[in-house]
PDB file of C-alpha atoms in Angstrom:
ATOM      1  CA  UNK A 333     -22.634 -52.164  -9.857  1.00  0.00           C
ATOM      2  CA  UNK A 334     -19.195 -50.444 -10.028  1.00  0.00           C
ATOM      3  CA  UNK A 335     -17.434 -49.739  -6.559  1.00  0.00           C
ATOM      4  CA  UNK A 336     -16.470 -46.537  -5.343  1.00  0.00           C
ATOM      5  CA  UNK A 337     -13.064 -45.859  -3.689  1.00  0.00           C
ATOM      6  CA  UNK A 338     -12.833 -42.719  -1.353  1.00  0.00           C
ATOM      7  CA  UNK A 339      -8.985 -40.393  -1.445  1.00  0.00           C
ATOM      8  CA  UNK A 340      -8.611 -38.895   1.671  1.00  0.00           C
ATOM      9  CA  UNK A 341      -6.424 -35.755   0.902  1.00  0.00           C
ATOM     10  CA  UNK A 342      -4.547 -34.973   4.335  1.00  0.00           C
ATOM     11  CA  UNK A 343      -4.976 -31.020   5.103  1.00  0.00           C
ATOM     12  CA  UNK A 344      -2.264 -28.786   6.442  1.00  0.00           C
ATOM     13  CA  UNK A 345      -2.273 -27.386   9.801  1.00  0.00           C
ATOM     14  CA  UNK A 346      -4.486 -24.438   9.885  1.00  0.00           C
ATOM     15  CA  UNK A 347      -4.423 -23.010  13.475  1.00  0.00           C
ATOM     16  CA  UNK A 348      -3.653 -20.148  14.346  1.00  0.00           C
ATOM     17  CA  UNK A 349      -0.950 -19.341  17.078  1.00  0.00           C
ATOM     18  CA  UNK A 350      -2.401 -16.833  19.297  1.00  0.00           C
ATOM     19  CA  UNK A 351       0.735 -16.683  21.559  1.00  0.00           C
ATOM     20  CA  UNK A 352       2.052 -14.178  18.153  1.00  0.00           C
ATOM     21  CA  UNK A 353       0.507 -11.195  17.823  1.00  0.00           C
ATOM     22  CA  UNK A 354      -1.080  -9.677  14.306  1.00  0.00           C
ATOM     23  CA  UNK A 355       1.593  -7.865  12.651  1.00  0.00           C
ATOM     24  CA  UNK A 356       0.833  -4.348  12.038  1.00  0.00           C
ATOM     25  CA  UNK A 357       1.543  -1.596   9.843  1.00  0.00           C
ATOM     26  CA  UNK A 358       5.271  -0.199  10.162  1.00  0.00           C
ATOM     27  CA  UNK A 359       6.617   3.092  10.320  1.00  0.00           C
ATOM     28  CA  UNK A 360       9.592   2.762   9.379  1.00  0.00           C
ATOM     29  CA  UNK A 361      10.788   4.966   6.533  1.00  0.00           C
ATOM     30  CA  UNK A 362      14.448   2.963   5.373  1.00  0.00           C
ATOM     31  CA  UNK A 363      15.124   5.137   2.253  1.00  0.00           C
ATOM     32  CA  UNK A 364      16.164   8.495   3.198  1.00  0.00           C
ATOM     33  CA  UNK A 365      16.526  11.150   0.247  1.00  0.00           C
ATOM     34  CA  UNK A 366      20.748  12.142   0.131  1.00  0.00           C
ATOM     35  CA  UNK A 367      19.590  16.028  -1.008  1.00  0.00           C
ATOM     36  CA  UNK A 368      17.352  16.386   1.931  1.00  0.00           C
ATOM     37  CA  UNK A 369      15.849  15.195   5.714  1.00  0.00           C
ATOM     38  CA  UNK A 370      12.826  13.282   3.930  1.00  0.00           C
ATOM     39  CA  UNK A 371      12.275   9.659   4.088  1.00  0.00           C
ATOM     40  CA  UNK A 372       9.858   7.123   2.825  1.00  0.00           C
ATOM     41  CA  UNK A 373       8.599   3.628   2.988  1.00  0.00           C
ATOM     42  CA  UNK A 374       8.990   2.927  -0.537  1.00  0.00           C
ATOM     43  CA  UNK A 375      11.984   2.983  -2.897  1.00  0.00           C
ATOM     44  CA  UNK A 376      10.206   4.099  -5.690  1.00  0.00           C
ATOM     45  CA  UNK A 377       8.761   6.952  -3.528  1.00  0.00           C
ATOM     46  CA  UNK A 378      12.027   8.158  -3.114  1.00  0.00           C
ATOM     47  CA  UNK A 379      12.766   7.826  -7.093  1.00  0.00           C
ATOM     48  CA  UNK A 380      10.042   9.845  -7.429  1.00  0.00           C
ATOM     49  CA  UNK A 381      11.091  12.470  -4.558  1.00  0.00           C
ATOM     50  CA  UNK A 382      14.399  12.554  -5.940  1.00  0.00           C
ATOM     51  CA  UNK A 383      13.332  13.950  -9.323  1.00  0.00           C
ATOM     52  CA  UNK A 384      12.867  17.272  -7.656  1.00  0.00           C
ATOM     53  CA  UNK A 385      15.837  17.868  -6.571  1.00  0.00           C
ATOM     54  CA  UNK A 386      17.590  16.728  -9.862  1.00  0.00           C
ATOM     55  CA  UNK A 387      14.281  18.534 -11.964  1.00  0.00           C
ATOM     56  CA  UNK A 388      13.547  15.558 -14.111  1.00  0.00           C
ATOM     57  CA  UNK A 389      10.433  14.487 -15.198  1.00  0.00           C
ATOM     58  CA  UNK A 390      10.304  10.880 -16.388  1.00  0.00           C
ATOM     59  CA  UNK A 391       6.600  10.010 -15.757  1.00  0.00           C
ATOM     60  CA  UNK A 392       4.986  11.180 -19.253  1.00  0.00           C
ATOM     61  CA  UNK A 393       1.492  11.307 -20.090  1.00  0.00           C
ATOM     62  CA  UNK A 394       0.242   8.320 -22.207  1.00  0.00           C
ATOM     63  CA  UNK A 395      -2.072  10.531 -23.845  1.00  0.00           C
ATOM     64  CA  UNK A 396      -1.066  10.864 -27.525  1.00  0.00           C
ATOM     65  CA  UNK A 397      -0.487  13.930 -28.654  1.00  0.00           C
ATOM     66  CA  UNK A 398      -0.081  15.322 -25.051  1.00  0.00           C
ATOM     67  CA  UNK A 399       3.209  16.309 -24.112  1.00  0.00           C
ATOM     68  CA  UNK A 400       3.190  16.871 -20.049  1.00  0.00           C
ATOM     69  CA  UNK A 401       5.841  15.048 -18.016  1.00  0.00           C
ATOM     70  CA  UNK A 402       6.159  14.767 -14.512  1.00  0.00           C
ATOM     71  CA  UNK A 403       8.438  14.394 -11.376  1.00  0.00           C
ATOM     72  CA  UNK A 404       6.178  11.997  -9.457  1.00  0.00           C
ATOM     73  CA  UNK A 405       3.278   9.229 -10.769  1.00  0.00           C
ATOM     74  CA  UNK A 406       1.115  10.944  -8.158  1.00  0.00           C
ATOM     75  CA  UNK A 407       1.529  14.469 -10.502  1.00  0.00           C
ATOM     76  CA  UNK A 408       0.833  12.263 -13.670  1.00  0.00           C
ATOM     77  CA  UNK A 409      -2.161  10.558 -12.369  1.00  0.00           C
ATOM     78  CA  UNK A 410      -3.690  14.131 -11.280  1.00  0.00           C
ATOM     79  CA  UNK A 411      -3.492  15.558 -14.748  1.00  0.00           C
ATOM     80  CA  UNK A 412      -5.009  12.384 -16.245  1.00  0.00           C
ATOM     81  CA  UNK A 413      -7.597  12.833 -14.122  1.00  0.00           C
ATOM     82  CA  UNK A 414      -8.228  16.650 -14.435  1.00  0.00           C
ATOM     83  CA  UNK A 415      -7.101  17.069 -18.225  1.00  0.00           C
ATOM     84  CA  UNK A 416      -8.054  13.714 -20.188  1.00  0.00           C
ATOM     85  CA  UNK A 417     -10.768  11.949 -18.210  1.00  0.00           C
ATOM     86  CA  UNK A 418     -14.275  13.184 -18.851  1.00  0.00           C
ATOM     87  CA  UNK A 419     -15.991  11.960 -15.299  1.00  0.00           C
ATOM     88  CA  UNK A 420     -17.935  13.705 -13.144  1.00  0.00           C
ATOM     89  CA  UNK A 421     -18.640  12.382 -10.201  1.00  0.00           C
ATOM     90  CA  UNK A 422     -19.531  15.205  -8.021  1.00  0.00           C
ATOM     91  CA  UNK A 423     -23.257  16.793  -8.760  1.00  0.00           C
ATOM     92  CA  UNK A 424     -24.128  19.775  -7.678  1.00  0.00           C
ATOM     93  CA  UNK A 425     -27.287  18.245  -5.183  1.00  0.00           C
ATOM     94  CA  UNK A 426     -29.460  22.017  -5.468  1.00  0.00           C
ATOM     95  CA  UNK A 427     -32.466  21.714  -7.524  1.00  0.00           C
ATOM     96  CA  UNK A 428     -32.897  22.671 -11.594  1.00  0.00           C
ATOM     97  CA  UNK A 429     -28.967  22.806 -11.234  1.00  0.00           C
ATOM     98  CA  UNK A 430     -27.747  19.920 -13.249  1.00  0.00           C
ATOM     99  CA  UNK A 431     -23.975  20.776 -12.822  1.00  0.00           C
ATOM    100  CA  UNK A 432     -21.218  18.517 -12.534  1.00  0.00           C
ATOM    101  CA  UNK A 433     -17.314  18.477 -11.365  1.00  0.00           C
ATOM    102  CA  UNK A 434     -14.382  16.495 -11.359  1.00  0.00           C
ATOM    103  CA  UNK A 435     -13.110  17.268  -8.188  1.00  0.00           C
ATOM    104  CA  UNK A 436     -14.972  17.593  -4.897  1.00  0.00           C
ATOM    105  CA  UNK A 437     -13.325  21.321  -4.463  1.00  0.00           C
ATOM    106  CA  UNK A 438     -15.481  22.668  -7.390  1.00  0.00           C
ATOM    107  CA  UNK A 439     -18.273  21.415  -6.315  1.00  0.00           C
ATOM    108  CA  UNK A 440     -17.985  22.984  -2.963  1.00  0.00           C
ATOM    109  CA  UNK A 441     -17.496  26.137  -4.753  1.00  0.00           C
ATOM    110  CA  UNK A 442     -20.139  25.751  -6.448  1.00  0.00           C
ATOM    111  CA  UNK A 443     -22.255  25.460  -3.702  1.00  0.00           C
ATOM    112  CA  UNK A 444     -21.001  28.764  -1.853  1.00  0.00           C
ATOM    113  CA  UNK A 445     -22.284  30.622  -4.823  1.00  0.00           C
ATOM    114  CA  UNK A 446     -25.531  28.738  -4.895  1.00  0.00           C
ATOM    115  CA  UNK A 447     -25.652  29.594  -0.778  1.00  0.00           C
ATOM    116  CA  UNK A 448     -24.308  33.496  -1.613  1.00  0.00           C
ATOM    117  CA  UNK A 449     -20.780  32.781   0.220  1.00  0.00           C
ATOM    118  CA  UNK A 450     -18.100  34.833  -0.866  1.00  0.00           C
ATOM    119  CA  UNK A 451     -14.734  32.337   0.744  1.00  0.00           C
ATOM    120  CA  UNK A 452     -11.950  33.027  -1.015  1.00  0.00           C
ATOM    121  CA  UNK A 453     -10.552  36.501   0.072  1.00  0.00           C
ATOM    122  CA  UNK A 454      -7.959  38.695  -1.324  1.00  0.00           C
ATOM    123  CA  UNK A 455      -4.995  39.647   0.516  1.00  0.00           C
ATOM    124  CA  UNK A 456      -4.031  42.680  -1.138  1.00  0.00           C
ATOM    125  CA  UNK A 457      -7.618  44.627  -0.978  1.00  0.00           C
ATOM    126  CA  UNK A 458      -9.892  42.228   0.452  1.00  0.00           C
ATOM    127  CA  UNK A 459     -12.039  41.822  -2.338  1.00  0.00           C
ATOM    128  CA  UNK A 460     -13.681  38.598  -2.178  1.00  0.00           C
ATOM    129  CA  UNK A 461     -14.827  36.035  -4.802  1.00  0.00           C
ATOM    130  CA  UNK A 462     -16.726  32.677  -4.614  1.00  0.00           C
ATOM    131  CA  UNK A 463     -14.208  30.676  -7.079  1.00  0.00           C
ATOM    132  CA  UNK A 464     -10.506  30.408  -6.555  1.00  0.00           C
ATOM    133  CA  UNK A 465     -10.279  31.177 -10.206  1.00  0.00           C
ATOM    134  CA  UNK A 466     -11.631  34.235 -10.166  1.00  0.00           C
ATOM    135  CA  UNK A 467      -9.483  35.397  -7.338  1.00  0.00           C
ATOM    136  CA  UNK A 468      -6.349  33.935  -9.639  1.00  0.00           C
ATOM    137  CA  UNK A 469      -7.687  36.421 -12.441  1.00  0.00           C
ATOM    138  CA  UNK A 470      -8.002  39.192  -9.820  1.00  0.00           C
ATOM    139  CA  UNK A 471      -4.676  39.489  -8.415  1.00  0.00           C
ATOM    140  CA  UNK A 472      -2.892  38.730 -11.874  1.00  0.00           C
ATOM    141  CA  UNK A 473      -5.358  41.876 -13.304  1.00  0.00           C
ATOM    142  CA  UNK A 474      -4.972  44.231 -10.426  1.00  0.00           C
ATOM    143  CA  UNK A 475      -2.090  43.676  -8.292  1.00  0.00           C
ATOM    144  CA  UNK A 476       0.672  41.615 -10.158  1.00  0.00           C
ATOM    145  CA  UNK A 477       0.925  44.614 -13.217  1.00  0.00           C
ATOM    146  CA  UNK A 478       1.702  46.925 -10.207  1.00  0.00           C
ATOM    147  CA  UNK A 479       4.485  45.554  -9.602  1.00  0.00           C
TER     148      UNK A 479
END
């Protein structure tokens, strides 16, 4: 029979002092941009912010062959998404209509022309369209050669 010897590992203090309250999210926005009033949390927020004032575009797409650049990650990351990524998250939910769309907008639009809604408008004659697209074409057809 072999004896057994028992380590007692001492543990740290674990209580919590309830006299301190939680910390909580801060406001404060230390980096201010030198070109304008804008401010931000983050220094590399303000990198980013700063490369519109200056026009330079150092975050480039990692897509080979694809030769986009951008001011801000946040610009990068949307044309990743829309451009290179093949999801589709957002289904169109009407029956026998098996569509799909990478952003939540389309979808919406989408289902305004399923629903016969007509809601984007245009400002020049008030001819109305259920994509923003076809809007986009309209004006560049009929009222930007008038010009």
């Amino acid at each position: 029979m072999t004896a057994t010897t028992t380590t007692t590992i001492p543990m740290e203090d674990t209580s919590v002092d309830m006299a301190t309250p939680p910390t909580t999210p801060t406001t404060e926005k230390p980096h201010q941009c030198a070109s304008c009033e804008k401010a931000f949390k983050r220094l590399n927020d303000l990198q980013d912010h700063e490369n519109t004032h200056t026009g330079a575009k150092p975050h480039e797409c990692p897509r080979e062959g694809c030769n986009s650049a951008f001011a801000n990650r946040s610009n990068l990351k949307k044309h990743v998404t829309a451009i290179h990524q093949k999801e589709k998250p957002y289904q169109c939910p009407y029956d026998n209509c098996k569509k799909r769309f990478k952003h939540r907008n389309s979808l919406r639009e989408h289902e305004n022309w399923h629903m016969g809604i007509r809601s984007r408008k245009c400002d020049s004659c008030s001819e109305d369209f259920f994509y923003s697209k076809c809007l986009y074409r309209h004006k560049r057809a009929k009222h930007l050669s008038k010009q």
